[in-house]
mmCIF file of C-alpha atoms in Angstrom:
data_model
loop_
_atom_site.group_PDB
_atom_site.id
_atom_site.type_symbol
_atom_site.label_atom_id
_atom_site.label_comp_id
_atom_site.label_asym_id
_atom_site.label_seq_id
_atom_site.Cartn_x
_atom_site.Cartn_y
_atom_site.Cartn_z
ATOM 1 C CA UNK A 1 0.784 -39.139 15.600
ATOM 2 C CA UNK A 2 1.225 -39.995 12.207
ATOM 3 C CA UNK A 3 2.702 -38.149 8.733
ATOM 4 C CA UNK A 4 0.810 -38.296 6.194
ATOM 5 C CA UNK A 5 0.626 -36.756 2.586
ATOM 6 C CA UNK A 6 -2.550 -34.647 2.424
ATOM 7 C CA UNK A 7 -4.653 -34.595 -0.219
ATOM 8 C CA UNK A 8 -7.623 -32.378 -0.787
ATOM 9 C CA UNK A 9 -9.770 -33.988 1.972
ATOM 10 C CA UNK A 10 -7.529 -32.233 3.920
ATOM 11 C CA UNK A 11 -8.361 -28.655 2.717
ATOM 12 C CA UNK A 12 -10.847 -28.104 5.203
ATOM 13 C CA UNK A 13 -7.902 -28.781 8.096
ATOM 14 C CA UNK A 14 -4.888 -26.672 6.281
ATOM 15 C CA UNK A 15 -7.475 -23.847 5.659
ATOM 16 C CA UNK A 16 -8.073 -23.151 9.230
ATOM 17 C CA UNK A 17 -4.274 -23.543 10.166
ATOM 18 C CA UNK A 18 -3.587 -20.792 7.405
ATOM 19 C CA UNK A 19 -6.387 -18.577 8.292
ATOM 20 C CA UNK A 20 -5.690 -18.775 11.943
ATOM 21 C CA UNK A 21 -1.995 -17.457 10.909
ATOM 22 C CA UNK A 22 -3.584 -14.777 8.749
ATOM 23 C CA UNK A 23 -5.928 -12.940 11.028
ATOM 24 C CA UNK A 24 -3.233 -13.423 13.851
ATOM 25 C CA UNK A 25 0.659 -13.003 12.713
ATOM 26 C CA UNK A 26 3.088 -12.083 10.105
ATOM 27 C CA UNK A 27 3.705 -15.725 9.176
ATOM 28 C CA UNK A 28 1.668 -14.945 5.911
ATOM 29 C CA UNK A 29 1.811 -11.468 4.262
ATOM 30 C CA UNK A 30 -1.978 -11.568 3.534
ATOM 31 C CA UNK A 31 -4.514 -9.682 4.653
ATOM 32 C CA UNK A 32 -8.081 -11.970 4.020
ATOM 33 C CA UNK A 33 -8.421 -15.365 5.028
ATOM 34 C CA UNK A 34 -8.705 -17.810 1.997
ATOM 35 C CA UNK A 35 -11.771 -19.585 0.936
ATOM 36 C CA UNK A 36 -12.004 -22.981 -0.045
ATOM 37 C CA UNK A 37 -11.717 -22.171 -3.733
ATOM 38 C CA UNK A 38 -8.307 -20.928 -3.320
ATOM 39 C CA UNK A 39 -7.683 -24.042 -1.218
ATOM 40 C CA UNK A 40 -8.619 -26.096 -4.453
ATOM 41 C CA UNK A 41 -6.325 -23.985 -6.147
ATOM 42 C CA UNK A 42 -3.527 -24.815 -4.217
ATOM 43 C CA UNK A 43 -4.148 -28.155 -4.384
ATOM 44 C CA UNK A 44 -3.738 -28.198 -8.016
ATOM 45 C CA UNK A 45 -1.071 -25.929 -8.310
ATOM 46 C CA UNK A 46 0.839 -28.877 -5.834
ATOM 47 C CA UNK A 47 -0.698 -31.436 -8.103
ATOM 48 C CA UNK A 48 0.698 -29.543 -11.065
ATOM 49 C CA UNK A 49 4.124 -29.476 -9.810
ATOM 50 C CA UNK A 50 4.470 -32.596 -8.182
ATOM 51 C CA UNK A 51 5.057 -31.004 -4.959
ATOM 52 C CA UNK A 52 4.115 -32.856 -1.152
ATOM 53 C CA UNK A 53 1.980 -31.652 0.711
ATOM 54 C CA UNK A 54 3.193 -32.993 3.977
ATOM 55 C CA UNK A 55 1.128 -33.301 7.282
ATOM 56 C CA UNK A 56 0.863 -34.639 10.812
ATOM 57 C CA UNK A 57 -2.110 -35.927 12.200
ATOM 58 C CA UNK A 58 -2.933 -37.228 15.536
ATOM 59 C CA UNK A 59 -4.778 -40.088 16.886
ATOM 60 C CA UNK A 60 -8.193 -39.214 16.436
ATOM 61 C CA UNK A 61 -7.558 -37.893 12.741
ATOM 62 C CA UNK A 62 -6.629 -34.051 12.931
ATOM 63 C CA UNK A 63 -4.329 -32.800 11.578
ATOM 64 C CA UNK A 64 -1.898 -30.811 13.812
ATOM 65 C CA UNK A 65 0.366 -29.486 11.160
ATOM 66 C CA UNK A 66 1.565 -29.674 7.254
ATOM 67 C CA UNK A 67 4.477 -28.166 5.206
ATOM 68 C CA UNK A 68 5.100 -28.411 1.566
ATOM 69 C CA UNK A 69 7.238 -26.018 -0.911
ATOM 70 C CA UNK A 70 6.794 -24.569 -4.664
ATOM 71 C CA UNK A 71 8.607 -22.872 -7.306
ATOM 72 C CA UNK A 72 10.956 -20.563 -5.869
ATOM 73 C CA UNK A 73 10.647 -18.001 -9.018
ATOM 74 C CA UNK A 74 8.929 -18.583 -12.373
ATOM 75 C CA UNK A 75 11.995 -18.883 -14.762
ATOM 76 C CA UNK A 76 13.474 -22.308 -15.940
ATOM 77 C CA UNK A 77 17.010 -22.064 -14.427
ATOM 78 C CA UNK A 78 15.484 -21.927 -10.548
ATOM 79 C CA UNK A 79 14.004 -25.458 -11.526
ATOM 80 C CA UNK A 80 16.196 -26.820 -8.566
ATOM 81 C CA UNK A 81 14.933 -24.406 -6.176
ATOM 82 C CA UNK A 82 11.972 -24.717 -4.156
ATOM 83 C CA UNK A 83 10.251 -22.105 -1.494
ATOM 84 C CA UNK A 84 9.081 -23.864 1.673
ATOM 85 C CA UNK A 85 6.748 -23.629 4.231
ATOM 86 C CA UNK A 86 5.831 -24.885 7.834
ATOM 87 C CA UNK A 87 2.627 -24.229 9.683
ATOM 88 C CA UNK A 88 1.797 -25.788 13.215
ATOM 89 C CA UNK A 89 -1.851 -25.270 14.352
ATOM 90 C CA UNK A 90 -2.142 -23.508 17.450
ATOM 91 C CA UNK A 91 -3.032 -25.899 20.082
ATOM 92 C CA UNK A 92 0.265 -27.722 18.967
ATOM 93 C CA UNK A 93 2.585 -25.636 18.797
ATOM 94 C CA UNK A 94 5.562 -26.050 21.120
ATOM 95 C CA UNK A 95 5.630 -30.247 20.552
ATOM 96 C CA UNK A 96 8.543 -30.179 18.025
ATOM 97 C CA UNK A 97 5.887 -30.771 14.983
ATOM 98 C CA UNK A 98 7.461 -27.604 13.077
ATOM 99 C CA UNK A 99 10.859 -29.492 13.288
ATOM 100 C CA UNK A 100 9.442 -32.825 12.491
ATOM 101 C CA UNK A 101 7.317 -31.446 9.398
ATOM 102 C CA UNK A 102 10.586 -29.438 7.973
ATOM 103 C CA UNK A 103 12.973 -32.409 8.455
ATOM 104 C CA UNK A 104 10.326 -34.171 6.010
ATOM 105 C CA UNK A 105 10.006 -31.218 3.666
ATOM 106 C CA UNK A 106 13.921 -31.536 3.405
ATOM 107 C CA UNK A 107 14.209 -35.104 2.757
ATOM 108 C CA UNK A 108 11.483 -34.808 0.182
ATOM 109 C CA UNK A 109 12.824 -32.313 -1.639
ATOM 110 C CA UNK A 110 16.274 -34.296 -1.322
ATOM 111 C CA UNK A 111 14.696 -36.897 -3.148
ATOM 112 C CA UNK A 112 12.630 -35.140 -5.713
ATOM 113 C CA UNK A 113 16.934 -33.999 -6.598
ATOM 114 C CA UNK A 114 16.275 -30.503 -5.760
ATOM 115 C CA UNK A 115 19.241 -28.261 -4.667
ATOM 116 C CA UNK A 116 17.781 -25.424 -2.838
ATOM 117 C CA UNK A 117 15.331 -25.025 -0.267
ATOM 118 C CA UNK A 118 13.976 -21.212 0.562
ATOM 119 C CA UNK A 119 12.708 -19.970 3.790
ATOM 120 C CA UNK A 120 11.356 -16.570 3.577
ATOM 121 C CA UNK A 121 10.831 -15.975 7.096
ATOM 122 C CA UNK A 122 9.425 -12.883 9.090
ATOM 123 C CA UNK A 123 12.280 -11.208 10.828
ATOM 124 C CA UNK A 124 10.595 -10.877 13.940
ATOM 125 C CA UNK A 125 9.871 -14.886 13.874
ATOM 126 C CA UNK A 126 12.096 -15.904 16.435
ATOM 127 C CA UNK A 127 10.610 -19.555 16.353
ATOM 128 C CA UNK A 128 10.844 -20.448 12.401
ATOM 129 C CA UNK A 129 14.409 -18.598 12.095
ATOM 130 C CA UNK A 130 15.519 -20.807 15.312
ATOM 131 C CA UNK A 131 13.949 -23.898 13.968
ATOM 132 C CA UNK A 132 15.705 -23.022 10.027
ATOM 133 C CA UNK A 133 19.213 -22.687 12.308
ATOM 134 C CA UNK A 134 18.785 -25.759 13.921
ATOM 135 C CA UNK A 135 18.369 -27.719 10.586
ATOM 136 C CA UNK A 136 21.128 -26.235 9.105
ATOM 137 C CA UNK A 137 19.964 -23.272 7.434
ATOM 138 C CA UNK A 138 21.936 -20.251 6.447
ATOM 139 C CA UNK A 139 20.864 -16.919 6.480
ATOM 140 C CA UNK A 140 21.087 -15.377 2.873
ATOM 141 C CA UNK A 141 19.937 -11.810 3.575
ATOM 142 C CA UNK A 142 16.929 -9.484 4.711
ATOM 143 C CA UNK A 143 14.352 -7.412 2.483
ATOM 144 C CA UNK A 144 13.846 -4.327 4.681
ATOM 145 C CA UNK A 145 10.405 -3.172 4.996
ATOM 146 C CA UNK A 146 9.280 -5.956 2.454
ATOM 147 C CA UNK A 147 5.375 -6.237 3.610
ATOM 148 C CA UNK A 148 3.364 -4.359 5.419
ATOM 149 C CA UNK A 149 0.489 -5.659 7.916
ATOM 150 C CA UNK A 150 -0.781 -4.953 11.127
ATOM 151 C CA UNK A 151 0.066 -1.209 10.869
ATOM 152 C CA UNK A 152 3.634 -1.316 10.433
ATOM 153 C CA UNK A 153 6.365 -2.327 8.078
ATOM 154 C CA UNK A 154 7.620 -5.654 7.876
ATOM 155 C CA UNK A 155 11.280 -7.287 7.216
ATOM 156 C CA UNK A 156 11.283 -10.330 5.907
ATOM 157 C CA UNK A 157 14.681 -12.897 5.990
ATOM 158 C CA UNK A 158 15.801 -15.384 3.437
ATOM 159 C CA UNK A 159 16.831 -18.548 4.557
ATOM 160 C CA UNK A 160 18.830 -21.150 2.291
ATOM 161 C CA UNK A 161 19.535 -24.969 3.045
ATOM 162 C CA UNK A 162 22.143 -26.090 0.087
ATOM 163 C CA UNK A 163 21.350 -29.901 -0.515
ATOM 164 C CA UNK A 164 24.234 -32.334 -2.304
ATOM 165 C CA UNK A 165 20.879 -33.144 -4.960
ATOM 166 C CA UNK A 166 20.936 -33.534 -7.726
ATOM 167 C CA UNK A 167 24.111 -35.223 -8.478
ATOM 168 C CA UNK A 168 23.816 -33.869 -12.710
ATOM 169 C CA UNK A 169 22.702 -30.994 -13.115
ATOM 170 C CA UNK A 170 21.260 -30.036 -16.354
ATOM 171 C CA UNK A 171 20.160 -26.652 -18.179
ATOM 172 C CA UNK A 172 17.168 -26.283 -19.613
#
């Protein structure tokens, strides 16, 4: 097993992983699985911004897992926070990867001098709000009834890691 930064070859790979956690859970609040257009999108928008796209690929070349993060909220004084996320596909699940991919996300961000890291977190996600606690996240609150999918109405958690980074802050 290796990380790795992905890069659009890997599209193909985090497109399944995502649409697998579409059309089966509340990790994403979204209804249709994403085309590759989108995924070229989001590669872009990552490109854009300078943000990782993180993964973890086995032996033979696939990948098992990737995390990355993105602007928190479109207005210049969040420009040291960052909204993350962790996806682990299926048959790998249960290996530590999620905990492996988010301790990378962290130190990345770390070094990119970024103060903030956001997990927004279904409530009923025991796994992701474990892994978050274990890592040294905080809970900063709950959106009641924030999404809904699957027939019912969704809560959603916020979950904050406060980094030392950067040392200077600036505005603007």
């Amino acid at each position: 097993m290796n990380i790795i930064r992905c890069d659009p070859s890997h599209a193909e790979q985090i497109l399944a992983i995502y649409n697998h956690a579409i059309v089966t859970s509340t990790a994403l609040y979204d209804y249709k699985p994403r085309t590759m257009e989108a995924m070229a999108a989001w590669f872009e928008t990552k490109r854009k911004g300078n943000y990782p796209v993180i993964g973890v690929i086995s032996e033979s070349g696939q990948l098992m897992g990737f995390g990355s993060y993105g602007a928190f909220r479109p207005f210049p004084a969040y420009k040291y926070t960052v909204e993350h996320s962790v996806y682990v596909a299926e048959g790998f699940r249960g290996r530590g990867l999620g905990k492996l991919l988010l301790a990378e996300v962290i130190a990345n961000a770390r070094a990119q001098d970024y103060h903030v890291l956001i997990g927004v977190i279904d409530s009923q996600n025991a796994v992701s709000l474990k892994l978050h606690q274990q890592l040294g996240f905080e809970a900063a609150g709950t959106i009641k009834h924030a999404g809904f999918k699957f027939g019912r109405w969704l809560d959603v958690d916020f979950y904050q890691l406060i980094l030392e980074t950067p040392a200077q802050p600036v505005d603007g």
